[in-house]
mmCIF file of C-alpha atoms and ligand atoms in Angstrom:
data_model
loop_
_atom_site.group_PDB
_atom_site.id
_atom_site.type_symbol
_atom_site.label_atom_id
_atom_site.label_comp_id
_atom_site.label_asym_id
_atom_site.label_seq_id
_atom_site.Cartn_x
_atom_site.Cartn_y
_atom_site.Cartn_z
ATOM 1 C CA MET V 1 162.131 77.141 67.333
ATOM 2 C CA LEU V 2 164.659 74.552 66.535
ATOM 3 C CA LYS V 3 167.697 75.341 63.879
ATOM 4 C CA HIS V 4 169.646 72.535 65.128
ATOM 5 C CA TYR V 5 169.211 69.320 66.519
ATOM 6 C CA LEU V 6 172.451 68.616 68.658
ATOM 7 C CA SER V 7 171.543 67.300 71.523
ATOM 8 C CA VAL V 8 167.963 65.840 73.009
ATOM 9 C CA ALA V 9 167.552 69.135 75.166
ATOM 10 C CA ASP V 10 167.065 70.439 72.166
ATOM 11 C CA LEU V 11 163.037 69.654 71.514
ATOM 12 C CA SER V 12 160.999 70.167 74.002
ATOM 13 C CA HIS V 13 158.238 67.670 74.652
ATOM 14 C CA ASP V 14 156.120 68.460 71.766
ATOM 15 C CA GLU V 15 158.717 68.505 69.347
ATOM 16 C CA ALA V 16 159.738 64.965 70.753
ATOM 17 C CA ILE V 17 156.369 63.730 70.136
ATOM 18 C CA ALA V 18 155.809 65.034 67.325
ATOM 19 C CA LEU V 19 158.720 63.856 65.454
ATOM 20 C CA LEU V 20 157.504 60.381 66.965
ATOM 21 C CA GLU V 21 154.504 60.841 65.530
ATOM 22 C CA ARG V 22 156.117 62.221 62.494
ATOM 23 C CA ALA V 23 158.528 58.793 62.141
ATOM 24 C CA ALA V 24 155.425 55.902 62.717
ATOM 25 C CA ILE V 25 154.108 57.904 59.729
ATOM 26 C CA LEU V 26 156.955 57.534 57.669
ATOM 27 C CA LYS V 27 157.586 53.532 58.794
ATOM 28 C CA GLU V 28 154.217 52.594 58.316
ATOM 29 C CA GLU V 29 154.225 54.355 54.397
ATOM 30 C CA TRP V 30 157.302 52.861 54.083
ATOM 31 C CA HIS V 31 155.946 49.575 55.048
ATOM 32 C CA ILE V 32 153.405 49.568 52.952
ATOM 33 C CA GLY V 33 155.306 50.745 50.186
ATOM 34 C CA VAL V 34 154.262 54.284 49.551
ATOM 35 C CA ASP V 35 155.927 56.703 47.318
ATOM 36 C CA GLN V 36 158.384 59.231 49.436
ATOM 37 C CA THR V 37 160.483 60.557 46.863
ATOM 38 C CA SER V 38 158.751 63.827 46.507
ATOM 39 C CA HIS V 39 159.847 65.208 49.943
ATOM 40 C CA LEU V 40 163.484 65.590 49.808
ATOM 41 C CA ARG V 41 163.990 65.804 45.614
ATOM 42 C CA GLY V 42 167.252 67.563 44.624
ATOM 43 C CA GLN V 43 168.006 68.401 48.043
ATOM 44 C CA THR V 44 171.626 66.745 49.512
ATOM 45 C CA LEU V 45 172.573 65.551 53.188
ATOM 46 C CA ALA V 46 176.574 65.787 54.082
ATOM 47 C CA LEU V 47 177.619 62.731 56.712
ATOM 48 C CA VAL V 48 181.015 64.299 57.698
ATOM 49 C CA PHE V 49 182.057 61.696 59.798
ATOM 50 C CA GLU V 50 185.413 61.619 62.024
ATOM 51 C CA LYS V 51 184.015 57.861 63.408
ATOM 52 C CA PRO V 52 183.048 54.286 62.107
ATOM 53 C CA SER V 53 179.277 53.968 61.624
ATOM 54 C CA LEU V 54 177.030 50.899 60.046
ATOM 55 C CA ARG V 55 173.543 52.579 60.972
ATOM 56 C CA THR V 56 173.786 55.920 61.548
ATOM 57 C CA ARG V 57 174.985 56.111 58.150
ATOM 58 C CA VAL V 58 173.281 53.800 56.002
ATOM 59 C CA ALA V 59 170.063 55.210 58.241
ATOM 60 C CA PHE V 60 171.025 58.591 56.558
ATOM 61 C CA GLU V 61 171.593 57.670 53.358
ATOM 62 C CA ALA V 62 168.506 55.120 52.148
ATOM 63 C CA GLY V 63 166.615 58.170 54.287
ATOM 64 C CA MET V 64 167.621 60.484 51.911
ATOM 65 C CA THR V 65 167.376 57.843 48.680
ATOM 66 C CA GLN V 66 163.793 57.272 49.786
ATOM 67 C CA PHE V 67 163.163 61.155 50.094
ATOM 68 C CA GLY V 68 164.620 61.352 46.186
ATOM 69 C CA GLY V 69 167.485 62.917 47.943
ATOM 70 C CA HIS V 70 171.361 61.721 48.287
ATOM 71 C CA ALA V 71 173.619 61.772 51.098
ATOM 72 C CA ASN V 72 177.558 62.624 50.292
ATOM 73 C CA TYR V 73 180.014 60.917 52.946
ATOM 74 C CA LEU V 74 182.720 63.265 53.927
ATOM 75 C CA SER V 75 184.759 60.397 56.377
ATOM 76 C CA ALA V 76 187.652 62.516 57.873
ATOM 77 C CA ASN V 77 190.421 61.453 55.349
ATOM 78 C CA ASP V 78 188.199 62.981 53.161
ATOM 79 C CA ILE V 79 188.409 66.338 54.722
ATOM 80 C CA ASP V 80 190.412 65.932 57.866
ATOM 81 C CA MET V 81 187.927 67.986 59.836
ATOM 82 C CA GLY V 82 190.568 70.446 61.865
ATOM 83 C CA GLY V 83 193.745 69.637 60.440
ATOM 84 C CA ARG V 84 193.207 70.293 56.532
ATOM 85 C CA GLU V 85 190.462 73.195 56.795
ATOM 86 C CA SER V 86 188.539 74.864 60.169
ATOM 87 C CA VAL V 87 185.616 73.346 61.253
ATOM 88 C CA ALA V 88 183.915 76.953 60.970
ATOM 89 C CA ASP V 89 184.764 76.967 57.468
ATOM 90 C CA VAL V 90 184.023 73.254 56.619
ATOM 91 C CA ALA V 91 180.679 74.788 58.050
ATOM 92 C CA ARG V 92 181.199 77.909 55.795
ATOM 93 C CA ASN V 93 181.409 75.666 52.756
ATOM 94 C CA LEU V 94 179.015 72.735 52.785
ATOM 95 C CA SER V 95 176.329 75.332 53.638
ATOM 96 C CA ARG V 96 176.699 76.820 49.936
ATOM 97 C CA TRP V 97 175.911 73.330 48.552
ATOM 98 C CA VAL V 98 173.911 70.821 51.032
ATOM 99 C CA GLN V 99 170.713 71.400 52.820
ATOM 100 C CA CYS V 100 172.037 69.509 55.903
ATOM 101 C CA ILE V 101 174.676 68.278 57.448
ATOM 102 C CA ALA V 102 175.271 65.492 60.255
ATOM 103 C CA ALA V 103 178.494 65.199 62.098
ATOM 104 C CA ARG V 104 179.452 62.208 63.811
ATOM 105 C CA VAL V 105 182.699 63.626 66.488
ATOM 106 C CA PHE V 106 184.808 62.378 68.665
ATOM 107 C CA ARG V 107 184.608 66.081 70.782
ATOM 108 C CA HIS V 108 180.990 67.480 71.162
ATOM 109 C CA GLN V 109 182.145 71.096 71.074
ATOM 110 C CA THR V 110 183.264 70.437 67.392
ATOM 111 C CA VAL V 111 179.401 69.589 66.463
ATOM 112 C CA THR V 112 178.600 72.926 68.173
ATOM 113 C CA GLU V 113 181.227 75.084 66.008
ATOM 114 C CA LEU V 114 179.584 73.234 63.035
ATOM 115 C CA ALA V 115 176.071 74.346 63.829
ATOM 116 C CA ARG V 116 178.201 77.605 65.074
ATOM 117 C CA HIS V 117 179.378 78.670 61.638
ATOM 118 C CA ALA V 118 177.014 76.610 59.390
ATOM 119 C CA THR V 119 174.113 78.324 57.879
ATOM 120 C CA ILE V 120 171.986 75.173 57.426
ATOM 121 C CA PRO V 121 170.960 72.582 60.106
ATOM 122 C CA VAL V 122 173.672 70.489 61.581
ATOM 123 C CA ILE V 123 172.358 67.215 63.370
ATOM 124 C CA ASN V 124 174.377 65.656 65.701
ATOM 125 C CA ALA V 125 174.719 61.751 64.531
ATOM 126 C CA LEU V 126 176.868 61.453 67.804
ATOM 127 C CA SER V 127 179.331 63.194 69.688
ATOM 128 C CA ASP V 128 181.437 61.958 73.388
ATOM 129 C CA ILE V 129 178.488 63.356 74.911
ATOM 130 C CA GLU V 130 174.983 62.156 73.235
ATOM 131 C CA HIS V 131 173.748 60.068 70.801
ATOM 132 C CA PRO V 132 171.017 61.894 69.760
ATOM 133 C CA CYS V 133 169.675 60.365 66.832
ATOM 134 C CA GLN V 134 169.475 57.335 68.284
ATOM 135 C CA ALA V 135 167.756 58.578 71.750
ATOM 136 C CA LEU V 136 164.564 59.062 69.383
ATOM 137 C CA ALA V 137 165.051 55.761 67.397
ATOM 138 C CA ASP V 138 164.946 54.044 71.331
ATOM 139 C CA MET V 139 162.203 55.996 72.634
ATOM 140 C CA LEU V 140 160.233 54.916 68.910
ATOM 141 C CA THR V 141 160.587 51.078 69.366
ATOM 142 C CA LEU V 142 159.822 51.200 73.309
ATOM 143 C CA HIS V 143 156.431 53.130 72.415
ATOM 144 C CA GLU V 144 155.332 50.749 69.485
ATOM 145 C CA HIS V 145 155.827 48.079 72.098
ATOM 146 C CA TYR V 146 154.073 50.608 75.618
ATOM 147 C CA SER V 147 151.787 52.965 74.647
ATOM 148 C CA ASP V 148 152.150 55.203 77.605
ATOM 149 C CA LEU V 149 155.770 55.857 78.347
ATOM 150 C CA HIS V 150 154.613 57.426 81.344
ATOM 151 C CA GLU V 151 154.337 53.611 82.884
ATOM 152 C CA CYS V 152 157.546 52.838 80.873
ATOM 153 C CA ARG V 153 160.674 51.645 83.370
ATOM 154 C CA LEU V 154 163.775 52.090 82.022
ATOM 155 C CA ALA V 155 167.160 50.749 82.950
ATOM 156 C CA TYR V 156 170.584 51.241 81.931
ATOM 157 C CA VAL V 157 173.156 49.263 82.674
ATOM 158 C CA GLY V 158 176.285 50.024 82.108
ATOM 159 C CA ASP V 159 178.573 53.199 81.764
ATOM 160 C CA GLY V 160 177.356 56.739 81.746
ATOM 161 C CA ASN V 161 178.516 57.878 78.464
ATOM 162 C CA ASN V 162 176.812 59.306 74.804
ATOM 163 C CA VAL V 163 174.060 56.215 74.882
ATOM 164 C CA CYS V 164 173.216 56.796 78.793
ATOM 165 C CA ASN V 165 173.179 60.726 78.152
ATOM 166 C CA SER V 166 170.596 60.750 75.821
ATOM 167 C CA LEU V 167 168.355 58.285 76.668
ATOM 168 C CA MET V 168 167.796 60.448 80.153
ATOM 169 C CA LEU V 169 167.682 63.255 78.315
ATOM 170 C CA LEU V 170 164.690 61.837 76.175
ATOM 171 C CA GLY V 171 163.412 59.878 78.870
ATOM 172 C CA ALA V 172 163.075 62.436 81.256
ATOM 173 C CA THR V 173 161.374 65.071 78.476
ATOM 174 C CA LEU V 174 158.938 61.985 77.500
ATOM 175 C CA GLY V 175 157.939 61.945 81.534
ATOM 176 C CA MET V 176 159.307 58.219 81.712
ATOM 177 C CA THR V 177 161.331 56.377 85.036
ATOM 178 C CA VAL V 178 165.094 55.811 83.823
ATOM 179 C CA ILE V 179 166.751 54.447 86.377
ATOM 180 C CA VAL V 180 170.575 54.223 85.674
ATOM 181 C CA ALA V 181 173.035 51.829 87.008
ATOM 182 C CA CYS V 182 177.067 52.302 86.317
ATOM 183 C CA PRO V 183 180.287 51.449 88.221
ATOM 184 C CA PRO V 184 180.560 54.207 90.285
ATOM 185 C CA ASP V 185 184.197 56.106 88.452
ATOM 186 C CA TYR V 186 181.388 55.666 84.874
ATOM 187 C CA ARG V 187 178.922 57.461 85.971
ATOM 188 C CA PRO V 188 176.808 60.155 83.751
ATOM 189 C CA HIS V 189 178.240 63.551 84.130
ATOM 190 C CA PRO V 190 176.299 65.472 86.565
ATOM 191 C CA ASP V 191 175.561 68.067 84.321
ATOM 192 C CA MET V 192 173.588 65.758 81.857
ATOM 193 C CA LEU V 193 172.138 64.414 85.184
ATOM 194 C CA ALA V 194 171.249 67.945 86.661
ATOM 195 C CA GLN V 195 169.970 68.714 82.787
ATOM 196 C CA ALA V 196 167.684 65.174 82.837
ATOM 197 C CA GLU V 197 166.792 65.733 86.478
ATOM 198 C CA HIS V 198 165.189 69.642 85.430
ATOM 199 C CA LEU V 199 163.572 68.122 82.648
ATOM 200 C CA ALA V 200 161.972 64.815 84.709
ATOM 201 C CA ASN V 201 160.578 67.377 87.416
ATOM 202 C CA GLU V 202 158.825 69.526 84.235
ATOM 203 C CA TYR V 203 157.507 66.774 82.659
ATOM 204 C CA GLU V 204 156.704 64.101 85.825
ATOM 205 C CA GLY V 205 159.190 61.717 84.926
ATOM 206 C CA THR V 206 161.790 60.002 86.676
ATOM 207 C CA ILE V 207 165.818 59.833 86.734
ATOM 208 C CA ALA V 208 167.998 57.510 88.935
ATOM 209 C CA VAL V 209 171.613 56.433 89.294
ATOM 210 C CA THR V 210 172.465 53.680 91.321
ATOM 211 C CA SER V 211 175.800 51.799 91.235
ATOM 212 C CA VAL V 212 173.705 48.769 91.573
ATOM 213 C CA PRO V 213 172.035 46.958 88.682
ATOM 214 C CA GLU V 214 169.754 44.983 90.429
ATOM 215 C CA GLU V 215 167.986 47.870 91.828
ATOM 216 C CA ALA V 216 168.006 49.644 88.976
ATOM 217 C CA VAL V 217 166.577 46.226 86.972
ATOM 218 C CA GLU V 218 164.209 45.543 89.243
ATOM 219 C CA GLY V 219 160.262 45.406 87.789
ATOM 220 C CA ALA V 220 161.952 47.195 84.640
ATOM 221 C CA ASP V 221 160.412 47.431 81.062
ATOM 222 C CA ALA V 222 163.361 47.482 79.224
ATOM 223 C CA VAL V 223 167.382 46.701 80.095
ATOM 224 C CA TYR V 224 168.944 48.478 77.781
ATOM 225 C CA THR V 225 173.508 48.617 77.246
ATOM 226 C CA ASP V 226 175.764 49.458 75.509
ATOM 227 C CA VAL V 227 179.523 48.341 74.967
ATOM 228 C CA TRP V 228 181.977 49.130 77.791
ATOM 229 C CA ALA V 229 184.367 51.418 76.370
ATOM 230 C CA SER V 230 183.070 53.441 73.510
ATOM 231 C CA MET V 231 185.131 54.699 69.919
ATOM 232 C CA GLY V 232 187.724 56.710 71.246
ATOM 233 C CA GLN V 233 187.881 54.651 74.037
ATOM 234 C CA GLU V 234 189.769 51.055 72.471
ATOM 235 C CA HIS V 235 193.044 51.725 74.426
ATOM 236 C CA GLU V 236 190.889 52.084 77.969
ATOM 237 C CA ALA V 237 188.997 48.342 76.839
ATOM 238 C CA ALA V 238 191.524 45.914 79.648
ATOM 239 C CA ARG V 239 191.469 48.209 81.985
ATOM 240 C CA ARG V 240 187.882 48.415 82.203
ATOM 241 C CA ARG V 241 186.197 45.082 81.530
ATOM 242 C CA PRO V 242 186.830 44.215 85.613
ATOM 243 C CA VAL V 243 185.189 47.229 86.559
ATOM 244 C CA PHE V 244 182.251 46.173 84.497
ATOM 245 C CA GLU V 245 182.062 42.805 84.660
ATOM 246 C CA PRO V 246 179.343 42.705 87.418
ATOM 247 C CA TYR V 247 177.427 45.155 84.905
ATOM 248 C CA GLN V 248 176.832 42.525 82.644
ATOM 249 C CA VAL V 249 173.204 41.810 81.119
ATOM 250 C CA ASN V 250 172.666 38.796 80.922
ATOM 251 C CA ALA V 251 169.748 36.259 81.765
ATOM 252 C CA HIS V 252 170.258 36.359 85.950
ATOM 253 C CA LEU V 253 170.022 40.063 86.325
ATOM 254 C CA LEU V 254 167.481 39.848 83.293
ATOM 255 C CA SER V 255 164.917 37.934 85.734
ATOM 256 C CA ARG V 256 164.842 40.934 88.243
ATOM 257 C CA ALA V 257 163.320 42.695 84.840
ATOM 258 C CA ASN V 258 159.838 42.155 83.949
ATOM 259 C CA PRO V 259 159.385 38.875 82.898
ATOM 260 C CA GLU V 260 157.874 40.435 79.226
ATOM 261 C CA ALA V 261 161.054 43.392 79.341
ATOM 262 C CA LEU V 262 162.480 44.312 76.139
ATOM 263 C CA VAL V 263 166.460 43.865 75.733
ATOM 264 C CA MET V 264 167.886 46.891 73.974
ATOM 265 C CA HIS V 265 170.971 47.280 73.030
ATOM 266 C CA CYS V 266 172.262 50.396 70.514
ATOM 267 C CA LEU V 267 174.478 47.941 68.287
ATOM 268 C CA PRO V 268 177.373 47.118 68.002
ATOM 269 C CA ALA V 269 177.012 44.915 70.399
ATOM 270 C CA HIS V 270 180.239 42.961 72.408
ATOM 271 C CA ARG V 271 179.414 39.364 73.183
ATOM 272 C CA GLY V 272 180.059 38.070 75.864
ATOM 273 C CA GLU V 273 181.370 41.065 77.474
ATOM 274 C CA GLU V 274 178.442 43.983 77.788
ATOM 275 C CA ILE V 275 175.932 41.756 76.771
ATOM 276 C CA THR V 276 175.083 37.533 76.953
ATOM 277 C CA ALA V 277 174.660 36.179 73.396
ATOM 278 C CA ASP V 278 171.594 34.071 75.072
ATOM 279 C CA VAL V 279 170.285 37.164 76.091
ATOM 280 C CA ILE V 280 170.640 39.627 72.840
ATOM 281 C CA ASP V 281 169.602 36.845 70.726
ATOM 282 C CA GLY V 282 167.223 35.566 73.017
ATOM 283 C CA PRO V 283 162.827 36.541 72.300
ATOM 284 C CA GLN V 284 162.722 39.608 74.332
ATOM 285 C CA SER V 285 165.677 41.271 72.551
ATOM 286 C CA VAL V 286 164.545 44.243 70.048
ATOM 287 C CA VAL V 287 168.110 45.094 69.209
ATOM 288 C CA PHE V 288 167.389 45.106 65.381
ATOM 289 C CA GLU V 289 163.654 46.632 65.972
ATOM 290 C CA GLN V 290 165.957 49.796 67.073
ATOM 291 C CA ALA V 291 168.078 49.581 64.533
ATOM 292 C CA GLU V 292 165.357 49.331 62.014
ATOM 293 C CA ASN V 293 163.719 52.653 63.662
ATOM 294 C CA ARG V 294 166.907 54.848 62.869
ATOM 295 C CA LEU V 295 165.501 54.680 59.574
ATOM 296 C CA HIS V 296 162.381 56.109 60.541
ATOM 297 C CA VAL V 297 163.073 58.678 63.036
ATOM 298 C CA GLN V 298 166.073 59.746 61.105
ATOM 299 C CA LYS V 299 163.816 60.710 58.225
ATOM 300 C CA ALA V 300 161.123 62.194 59.753
ATOM 301 C CA LEU V 301 164.413 64.497 61.742
ATOM 302 C CA ILE V 302 165.567 65.781 57.799
ATOM 303 C CA VAL V 303 162.511 66.166 56.269
ATOM 304 C CA GLN V 304 161.270 67.929 59.322
ATOM 305 C CA LEU V 305 164.315 70.113 59.101
ATOM 306 C CA LEU V 306 164.119 70.468 55.651
ATOM 307 C CA GLU V 307 160.528 70.700 54.248
ATOM 308 C CA ALA V 308 159.598 73.507 56.732
ATOM 309 C CA GLY V 309 163.314 74.739 57.913
ATOM 310 C CA HIS V 310 162.077 74.691 61.197
ATOM 311 C CA LEU V 311 161.204 71.552 63.516
HETATM 312 N N1 LIG R 1 173.824 52.676 66.667
HETATM 313 C C1 LIG R 1 175.041 53.027 66.355
HETATM 314 O O1 LIG R 1 174.894 54.416 65.758
HETATM 315 O O2 LIG R 1 175.021 52.108 64.729
HETATM 316 P P1 LIG R 1 176.610 53.267 64.342
HETATM 317 O O3 LIG R 1 178.004 53.724 65.311
HETATM 318 O O4 LIG R 1 177.254 51.258 63.442
HETATM 319 O O5 LIG R 1 176.046 54.301 63.282
HETATM 320 N N1 LIG R 2 178.813 54.810 73.066
HETATM 321 C C1 LIG R 2 179.167 53.730 71.851
HETATM 322 C C2 LIG R 2 178.053 54.001 70.663
HETATM 323 C C3 LIG R 2 178.488 53.578 69.556
HETATM 324 C C4 LIG R 2 177.206 53.669 68.439
HETATM 325 C C5 LIG R 2 180.083 54.454 71.258
HETATM 326 O O1 LIG R 2 180.033 55.693 71.571
HETATM 327 O O2 LIG R 2 181.010 54.226 70.537
#
């Protein structure tokens, strides 16, 4: 039984489906104004964030408010985890006051170390290796447009990064086809790819990686991209730009996908770099649906972890 959500791979197929179903119910309730404040009254979620955030932070904070609880945001300036105090001691202290930790970290090991020393659930709110909350929101968004995800072909074009890793893992767990197009030196880590391929075998999905963007996008039902330089890699941005230019999601590339293909991006976006403004602001774009769905999936995640003690 799951105690923490550090990686998409922590979720079984059934747990992933249950979470998405729960998120859809919470979303519907929220839209019709159902009072949800009895879910987590008096409970606190600590947000330990080493990097900036708009969507993840606000979705967790608003979600806790809607559930009658509270979120406590702790930036690197506040607690200097690993400097002023060890990661283990931060985990042990927080476990005495709050009911759950969501951590956004540079090194994935930091979130696993938090989980090792915490006696409460820990959620990965983004690390260098994964962005598992984002992938849940993305799959909820896709499911709202394509009822049978087994039939859905998702093309991810760009950097084989944290967002890409979690998308591959969740896509594989849900039996989808995920085709990734990356420059040869920026492919997903072989361990992540192997894990995704293993899951795809188990759940009859398909995972493939190519260096040709047109191959990934051909016939795709959704085309996804993310920034070329992630948080912490800003100093590499100038070096990466020419390498990634052929991977820009623009109208020409999108014309290879299905005519109704969804355009996806986790945001924040750099218009004119990984995606052109006409495409991200065009009629096929669902980027703000993805952003809204961060709220609903993160609420589903915390309520299931905290209400039942387990997923
Ligand atoms: N997509 C996403 O995680 O956004 P933030 O970095 O603003 O949280
Ligand atoms: N890959 C990006 C995602 C931001 C939500 C990063 O890690 O900065």
